[in-house]
């Protein structure tokens, strides 16, 4: 199974990287398989006409763009028009969404599944269920690391290495390609290049300690931090704050503002409480959001107090 795959398009999560590495091992022809990383909302940037002709393509951890399914549908159409064949969709996000795009799963060696059903929590779990006894111990370790990572557990040997190596340059997909190809070889432990990336991440973690030392408790479970001038891993930093008891984190720092097509210093309010819609709360207070979503909203510095007062009122009920 999957020996025919000659092109992999994967999402650059730790789950996606480890699962792509496993797939490279399963093909038995790692040097002949093309690999690239993208996101569900960036498949419009992937150009199948630049691939070698007649590729057998596998998607890994790639969901349908639920905000614009036509983007995913167009990508599949362009892929086929360029003379390639989709042979596997190793994804756990929504089987139903993929059926809506593809129309049928006929001809797929691995079919997409649905995370909501509780059986498949990651693309690693999907591939593990599909290959079964075909997977060797190293492949199983990679797939278990992938599955753990999708639950934000980076304590596994391989998942932890990938997570730290990627986080210090999160936009650099060349690192992801390097890591997947390296892991596919079966080598244990990081090489000099990967070790250097991990050291860079350790510096970021040290920055977190400085930032947390300067944290201001604003009351009602609201804390404020200043990250301007520091390189940070926002996911890890926020996790530390939430685990420490913060309900709302107000983070002052530089961020891209879509409407202005430029970066500026602003305040991002974040929460891990899924019952809170911060975007709706600040809008209800007459504050114009500068981007974000329900659990994270960016506002201008001059609007911080009004936004914080509205959020405080919502917390108090």
PDB file of N, CA and C in Angstrom, residues 234-303:
ATOM      1  N   UNK A 234       4.002  31.899  20.553  1.00  0.00           N
ATOM      2  CA  UNK A 234       2.763  32.364  21.167  1.00  0.00           C
ATOM      3  C   UNK A 234       1.962  31.203  21.751  1.00  0.00           C
ATOM      4  N   UNK A 235       1.894  30.085  21.046  1.00  0.00           N
ATOM      5  CA  UNK A 235       1.111  28.943  21.529  1.00  0.00           C
ATOM      6  C   UNK A 235       1.614  28.460  22.886  1.00  0.00           C
ATOM      7  N   UNK A 236       2.921  28.278  23.001  1.00  0.00           N
ATOM      8  CA  UNK A 236       3.499  27.796  24.247  1.00  0.00           C
ATOM      9  C   UNK A 236       3.383  28.835  25.354  1.00  0.00           C
ATOM     10  N   UNK A 237       3.625  30.089  25.021  1.00  0.00           N
ATOM     11  CA  UNK A 237       3.537  31.164  26.012  1.00  0.00           C
ATOM     12  C   UNK A 237       2.124  31.273  26.558  1.00  0.00           C
ATOM     13  N   UNK A 238       1.137  31.267  25.690  1.00  0.00           N
ATOM     14  CA  UNK A 238      -0.255  31.352  26.124  1.00  0.00           C
ATOM     15  C   UNK A 238      -0.637  30.147  26.972  1.00  0.00           C
ATOM     16  N   UNK A 239      -0.168  28.976  26.579  1.00  0.00           N
ATOM     17  CA  UNK A 239      -0.477  27.764  27.333  1.00  0.00           C
ATOM     18  C   UNK A 239       0.024  27.873  28.772  1.00  0.00           C
ATOM     19  N   UNK A 240       1.231  28.412  28.937  1.00  0.00           N
ATOM     20  CA  UNK A 240       1.774  28.595  30.290  1.00  0.00           C
ATOM     21  C   UNK A 240       0.891  29.538  31.105  1.00  0.00           C
ATOM     22  N   UNK A 241       0.420  30.595  30.471  1.00  0.00           N
ATOM     23  CA  UNK A 241      -0.407  31.574  31.178  1.00  0.00           C
ATOM     24  C   UNK A 241      -1.761  30.986  31.551  1.00  0.00           C
ATOM     25  N   UNK A 242      -2.380  30.268  30.622  1.00  0.00           N
ATOM     26  CA  UNK A 242      -3.685  29.664  30.914  1.00  0.00           C
ATOM     27  C   UNK A 242      -3.568  28.611  32.011  1.00  0.00           C
ATOM     28  N   UNK A 243      -2.513  27.808  31.933  1.00  0.00           N
ATOM     29  CA  UNK A 243      -2.304  26.794  32.971  1.00  0.00           C
ATOM     30  C   UNK A 243      -2.013  27.432  34.321  1.00  0.00           C
ATOM     31  N   UNK A 244      -1.497  28.654  34.284  1.00  0.00           N
ATOM     32  CA  UNK A 244      -1.224  29.384  35.519  1.00  0.00           C
ATOM     33  C   UNK A 244      -2.449  30.065  36.106  1.00  0.00           C
ATOM     34  N   UNK A 245      -3.580  29.944  35.412  1.00  0.00           N
ATOM     35  CA  UNK A 245      -4.829  30.487  35.944  1.00  0.00           C
ATOM     36  C   UNK A 245      -5.396  31.685  35.224  1.00  0.00           C
ATOM     37  N   UNK A 246      -4.711  32.188  34.229  1.00  0.00           N
ATOM     38  CA  UNK A 246      -5.230  33.352  33.496  1.00  0.00           C
ATOM     39  C   UNK A 246      -6.455  32.966  32.673  1.00  0.00           C
ATOM     40  N   UNK A 247      -7.485  33.774  32.744  1.00  0.00           N
ATOM     41  CA  UNK A 247      -8.665  33.572  31.890  1.00  0.00           C
ATOM     42  C   UNK A 247      -8.545  34.386  30.608  1.00  0.00           C
ATOM     43  N   UNK A 248      -7.967  35.580  30.736  1.00  0.00           N
ATOM     44  CA  UNK A 248      -7.764  36.468  29.591  1.00  0.00           C
ATOM     45  C   UNK A 248      -6.317  36.954  29.609  1.00  0.00           C
ATOM     46  N   UNK A 249      -5.669  36.878  28.450  1.00  0.00           N
ATOM     47  CA  UNK A 249      -4.315  37.412  28.318  1.00  0.00           C
ATOM     48  C   UNK A 249      -4.353  38.599  27.360  1.00  0.00           C
ATOM     49  N   UNK A 250      -3.913  39.764  27.829  1.00  0.00           N
ATOM     50  CA  UNK A 250      -3.763  40.935  26.972  1.00  0.00           C
ATOM     51  C   UNK A 250      -2.279  41.035  26.620  1.00  0.00           C
ATOM     52  N   UNK A 251      -1.965  40.861  25.363  1.00  0.00           N
ATOM     53  CA  UNK A 251      -0.574  40.815  24.922  1.00  0.00           C
ATOM     54  C   UNK A 251      -0.273  41.997  24.007  1.00  0.00           C
ATOM     55  N   UNK A 252       0.601  42.889  24.475  1.00  0.00           N
ATOM     56  CA  UNK A 252       1.028  44.014  23.641  1.00  0.00           C
ATOM     57  C   UNK A 252       2.233  43.598  22.815  1.00  0.00           C
ATOM     58  N   UNK A 253       2.132  43.786  21.508  1.00  0.00           N
ATOM     59  CA  UNK A 253       3.230  43.424  20.629  1.00  0.00           C
ATOM     60  C   UNK A 253       2.932  43.832  19.203  1.00  0.00           C
ATOM     61  N   UNK A 254       3.863  43.537  18.328  1.00  0.00           N
ATOM     62  CA  UNK A 254       3.716  43.903  16.925  1.00  0.00           C
ATOM     63  C   UNK A 254       3.012  42.785  16.171  1.00  0.00           C
ATOM     64  N   UNK A 255       2.045  43.158  15.345  1.00  0.00           N
ATOM     65  CA  UNK A 255       1.302  42.163  14.568  1.00  0.00           C
ATOM     66  C   UNK A 255       0.878  42.774  13.242  1.00  0.00           C
ATOM     67  N   UNK A 256       0.584  41.899  12.283  1.00  0.00           N
ATOM     68  CA  UNK A 256       0.137  42.342  10.967  1.00  0.00           C
ATOM     69  C   UNK A 256      -1.335  42.717  11.014  1.00  0.00           C
ATOM     70  N   UNK A 257      -1.663  43.876  10.481  1.00  0.00           N
ATOM     71  CA  UNK A 257      -3.048  44.346  10.412  1.00  0.00           C
ATOM     72  C   UNK A 257      -3.505  44.250   8.958  1.00  0.00           C
ATOM     73  N   UNK A 258      -4.391  43.288   8.641  1.00  0.00           N
ATOM     74  CA  UNK A 258      -4.808  43.076   7.247  1.00  0.00           C
ATOM     75  C   UNK A 258      -5.330  44.331   6.557  1.00  0.00           C
ATOM     76  N   UNK A 259      -6.140  45.102   7.267  1.00  0.00           N
ATOM     77  CA  UNK A 259      -6.744  46.299   6.645  1.00  0.00           C
ATOM     78  C   UNK A 259      -5.704  47.330   6.248  1.00  0.00           C
ATOM     79  N   UNK A 260      -4.595  47.366   6.984  1.00  0.00           N
ATOM     80  CA  UNK A 260      -3.547  48.338   6.700  1.00  0.00           C
ATOM     81  C   UNK A 260      -2.393  47.739   5.906  1.00  0.00           C
ATOM     82  N   UNK A 261      -2.424  46.408   5.744  1.00  0.00           N
ATOM     83  CA  UNK A 261      -1.378  45.683   5.017  1.00  0.00           C
ATOM     84  C   UNK A 261       0.014  46.025   5.553  1.00  0.00           C
ATOM     85  N   UNK A 262       0.082  46.133   6.868  1.00  0.00           N
ATOM     86  CA  UNK A 262       1.353  46.485   7.518  1.00  0.00           C
ATOM     87  C   UNK A 262       1.314  46.028   8.963  1.00  0.00           C
ATOM     88  N   UNK A 263       2.504  45.971   9.573  1.00  0.00           N
ATOM     89  CA  UNK A 263       2.592  45.629  10.984  1.00  0.00           C
ATOM     90  C   UNK A 263       2.503  46.886  11.834  1.00  0.00           C
ATOM     91  N   UNK A 264       1.916  46.750  13.016  1.00  0.00           N
ATOM     92  CA  UNK A 264       1.913  47.842  13.972  1.00  0.00           C
ATOM     93  C   UNK A 264       1.788  47.265  15.376  1.00  0.00           C
ATOM     94  N   UNK A 265       2.160  48.055  16.374  1.00  0.00           N
ATOM     95  CA  UNK A 265       2.043  47.614  17.759  1.00  0.00           C
ATOM     96  C   UNK A 265       0.577  47.730  18.178  1.00  0.00           C
ATOM     97  N   UNK A 266       0.036  46.636  18.687  1.00  0.00           N
ATOM     98  CA  UNK A 266      -1.351  46.611  19.122  1.00  0.00           C
ATOM     99  C   UNK A 266      -1.478  45.684  20.323  1.00  0.00           C
ATOM    100  N   UNK A 267      -2.706  45.453  20.768  1.00  0.00           N
ATOM    101  CA  UNK A 267      -2.956  44.552  21.892  1.00  0.00           C
ATOM    102  C   UNK A 267      -3.852  43.418  21.425  1.00  0.00           C
ATOM    103  N   UNK A 268      -3.425  42.193  21.701  1.00  0.00           N
ATOM    104  CA  UNK A 268      -4.214  41.013  21.362  1.00  0.00           C
ATOM    105  C   UNK A 268      -4.786  40.427  22.646  1.00  0.00           C
ATOM    106  N   UNK A 269      -6.095  40.316  22.706  1.00  0.00           N
ATOM    107  CA  UNK A 269      -6.754  39.667  23.835  1.00  0.00           C
ATOM    108  C   UNK A 269      -7.025  38.214  23.461  1.00  0.00           C
ATOM    109  N   UNK A 270      -6.600  37.296  24.318  1.00  0.00           N
ATOM    110  CA  UNK A 270      -6.798  35.882  24.040  1.00  0.00           C
ATOM    111  C   UNK A 270      -7.385  35.159  25.227  1.00  0.00           C
ATOM    112  N   UNK A 271      -8.059  34.045  24.962  1.00  0.00           N
ATOM    113  CA  UNK A 271      -8.641  33.216  26.013  1.00  0.00           C
ATOM    114  C   UNK A 271      -8.677  31.767  25.562  1.00  0.00           C
ATOM    115  N   UNK A 272      -8.667  30.858  26.527  1.00  0.00           N
ATOM    116  CA  UNK A 272      -8.852  29.441  26.219  1.00  0.00           C
ATOM    117  C   UNK A 272     -10.279  29.003  26.502  1.00  0.00           C
ATOM    118  N   UNK A 273     -11.107  29.955  26.951  1.00  0.00           N
ATOM    119  CA  UNK A 273     -12.503  29.673  27.293  1.00  0.00           C
ATOM    120  C   UNK A 273     -13.358  29.737  26.025  1.00  0.00           C
ATOM    121  N   UNK A 274     -13.782  28.577  25.556  1.00  0.00           N
ATOM    122  CA  UNK A 274     -14.547  28.509  24.302  1.00  0.00           C
ATOM    123  C   UNK A 274     -15.929  29.151  24.418  1.00  0.00           C
ATOM    124  N   UNK A 275     -16.372  29.416  25.642  1.00  0.00           N
ATOM    125  CA  UNK A 275     -17.697  30.033  25.812  1.00  0.00           C
ATOM    126  C   UNK A 275     -17.649  31.545  25.603  1.00  0.00           C
ATOM    127  N   UNK A 276     -16.441  32.095  25.525  1.00  0.00           N
ATOM    128  CA  UNK A 276     -16.294  33.540  25.341  1.00  0.00           C
ATOM    129  C   UNK A 276     -16.015  33.870  23.876  1.00  0.00           C
ATOM    130  N   UNK A 277     -16.770  34.812  23.342  1.00  0.00           N
ATOM    131  CA  UNK A 277     -16.530  35.304  21.984  1.00  0.00           C
ATOM    132  C   UNK A 277     -15.970  36.723  22.111  1.00  0.00           C
ATOM    133  N   UNK A 278     -14.658  36.811  22.188  1.00  0.00           N
ATOM    134  CA  UNK A 278     -14.023  38.115  22.407  1.00  0.00           C
ATOM    135  C   UNK A 278     -14.279  39.076  21.256  1.00  0.00           C
ATOM    136  N   UNK A 279     -14.328  38.541  20.054  1.00  0.00           N
ATOM    137  CA  UNK A 279     -14.607  39.385  18.896  1.00  0.00           C
ATOM    138  C   UNK A 279     -15.960  40.073  19.054  1.00  0.00           C
ATOM    139  N   UNK A 280     -16.978  39.311  19.430  1.00  0.00           N
ATOM    140  CA  UNK A 280     -18.322  39.875  19.601  1.00  0.00           C
ATOM    141  C   UNK A 280     -18.369  40.843  20.776  1.00  0.00           C
ATOM    142  N   UNK A 281     -17.636  40.524  21.838  1.00  0.00           N
ATOM    143  CA  UNK A 281     -17.643  41.383  23.033  1.00  0.00           C
ATOM    144  C   UNK A 281     -17.078  42.759  22.720  1.00  0.00           C
ATOM    145  N   UNK A 282     -15.925  42.825  22.057  1.00  0.00           N
ATOM    146  CA  UNK A 282     -15.331  44.141  21.789  1.00  0.00           C
ATOM    147  C   UNK A 282     -16.138  44.901  20.738  1.00  0.00           C
ATOM    148  N   UNK A 283     -16.689  44.199  19.784  1.00  0.00           N
ATOM    149  CA  UNK A 283     -17.547  44.879  18.807  1.00  0.00           C
ATOM    150  C   UNK A 283     -18.766  45.483  19.498  1.00  0.00           C
ATOM    151  N   UNK A 284     -19.320  44.738  20.458  1.00  0.00           N
ATOM    152  CA  UNK A 284     -20.484  45.227  21.197  1.00  0.00           C
ATOM    153  C   UNK A 284     -20.182  46.475  22.003  1.00  0.00           C
ATOM    154  N   UNK A 285     -18.909  46.683  22.307  1.00  0.00           N
ATOM    155  CA  UNK A 285     -18.492  47.878  23.048  1.00  0.00           C
ATOM    156  C   UNK A 285     -18.105  49.012  22.106  1.00  0.00           C
ATOM    157  N   UNK A 286     -18.284  48.802  20.812  1.00  0.00           N
ATOM    158  CA  UNK A 286     -17.960  49.842  19.847  1.00  0.00           C
ATOM    159  C   UNK A 286     -16.506  49.907  19.453  1.00  0.00           C
ATOM    160  N   UNK A 287     -15.748  48.866  19.790  1.00  0.00           N
ATOM    161  CA  UNK A 287     -14.328  48.823  19.437  1.00  0.00           C
ATOM    162  C   UNK A 287     -14.165  48.083  18.105  1.00  0.00           C
ATOM    163  N   UNK A 288     -13.373  48.653  17.220  1.00  0.00           N
ATOM    164  CA  UNK A 288     -13.142  48.046  15.912  1.00  0.00           C
ATOM    165  C   UNK A 288     -12.012  47.015  16.011  1.00  0.00           C
ATOM    166  N   UNK A 289     -12.305  45.732  15.796  1.00  0.00           N
ATOM    167  CA  UNK A 289     -11.237  44.728  15.811  1.00  0.00           C
ATOM    168  C   UNK A 289     -10.290  44.905  14.630  1.00  0.00           C
ATOM    169  N   UNK A 290      -9.011  44.627  14.863  1.00  0.00           N
ATOM    170  CA  UNK A 290      -8.016  44.707  13.795  1.00  0.00           C
ATOM    171  C   UNK A 290      -7.605  43.307  13.325  1.00  0.00           C
ATOM    172  N   UNK A 291      -8.486  42.366  13.495  1.00  0.00           N
ATOM    173  CA  UNK A 291      -8.228  40.989  13.112  1.00  0.00           C
ATOM    174  C   UNK A 291      -8.451  40.054  14.279  1.00  0.00           C
ATOM    175  N   UNK A 292      -8.479  38.743  13.989  1.00  0.00           N
ATOM    176  CA  UNK A 292      -8.653  37.753  15.032  1.00  0.00           C
ATOM    177  C   UNK A 292      -9.839  36.858  14.773  1.00  0.00           C
ATOM    178  N   UNK A 293     -10.323  36.228  15.855  1.00  0.00           N
ATOM    179  CA  UNK A 293     -11.466  35.310  15.784  1.00  0.00           C
ATOM    180  C   UNK A 293     -12.081  35.270  17.179  1.00  0.00           C
ATOM    181  N   UNK A 294     -12.968  34.327  17.449  1.00  0.00           N
ATOM    182  CA  UNK A 294     -13.737  34.342  18.690  1.00  0.00           C
ATOM    183  C   UNK A 294     -12.867  34.359  19.941  1.00  0.00           C
ATOM    184  N   UNK A 295     -11.821  33.536  19.969  1.00  0.00           N
ATOM    185  CA  UNK A 295     -11.001  33.425  21.178  1.00  0.00           C
ATOM    186  C   UNK A 295      -9.727  34.285  21.144  1.00  0.00           C
ATOM    187  N   UNK A 296      -9.565  35.100  20.116  1.00  0.00           N
ATOM    188  CA  UNK A 296      -8.417  36.005  20.055  1.00  0.00           C
ATOM    189  C   UNK A 296      -8.785  37.206  19.192  1.00  0.00           C
ATOM    190  N   UNK A 297      -8.674  38.371  19.753  1.00  0.00           N
ATOM    191  CA  UNK A 297      -9.028  39.570  18.998  1.00  0.00           C
ATOM    192  C   UNK A 297      -7.955  40.640  19.192  1.00  0.00           C
ATOM    193  N   UNK A 298      -7.575  41.292  18.110  1.00  0.00           N
ATOM    194  CA  UNK A 298      -6.584  42.365  18.136  1.00  0.00           C
ATOM    195  C   UNK A 298      -7.287  43.719  18.131  1.00  0.00           C
ATOM    196  N   UNK A 299      -6.780  44.618  18.951  1.00  0.00           N
ATOM    197  CA  UNK A 299      -7.333  45.974  18.974  1.00  0.00           C
ATOM    198  C   UNK A 299      -6.192  46.981  18.989  1.00  0.00           C
ATOM    199  N   UNK A 300      -6.488  48.201  18.585  1.00  0.00           N
ATOM    200  CA  UNK A 300      -5.492  49.272  18.613  1.00  0.00           C
ATOM    201  C   UNK A 300      -5.147  49.612  20.064  1.00  0.00           C
ATOM    202  N   UNK A 301      -3.925  50.100  20.271  1.00  0.00           N
ATOM    203  CA  UNK A 301      -3.492  50.458  21.626  1.00  0.00           C
ATOM    204  C   UNK A 301      -4.459  51.428  22.301  1.00  0.00           C
ATOM    205  N   UNK A 302      -4.943  52.383  21.530  1.00  0.00           N
ATOM    206  CA  UNK A 302      -5.827  53.388  22.114  1.00  0.00           C
ATOM    207  C   UNK A 302      -7.205  52.821  22.494  1.00  0.00           C
ATOM    208  N   UNK A 303      -7.523  51.622  21.979  1.00  0.00           N
ATOM    209  CA  UNK A 303      -8.810  50.989  22.302  1.00  0.00           C
ATOM    210  C   UNK A 303      -8.679  49.923  23.390  1.00  0.00           C
TER     211      UNK A 303
END
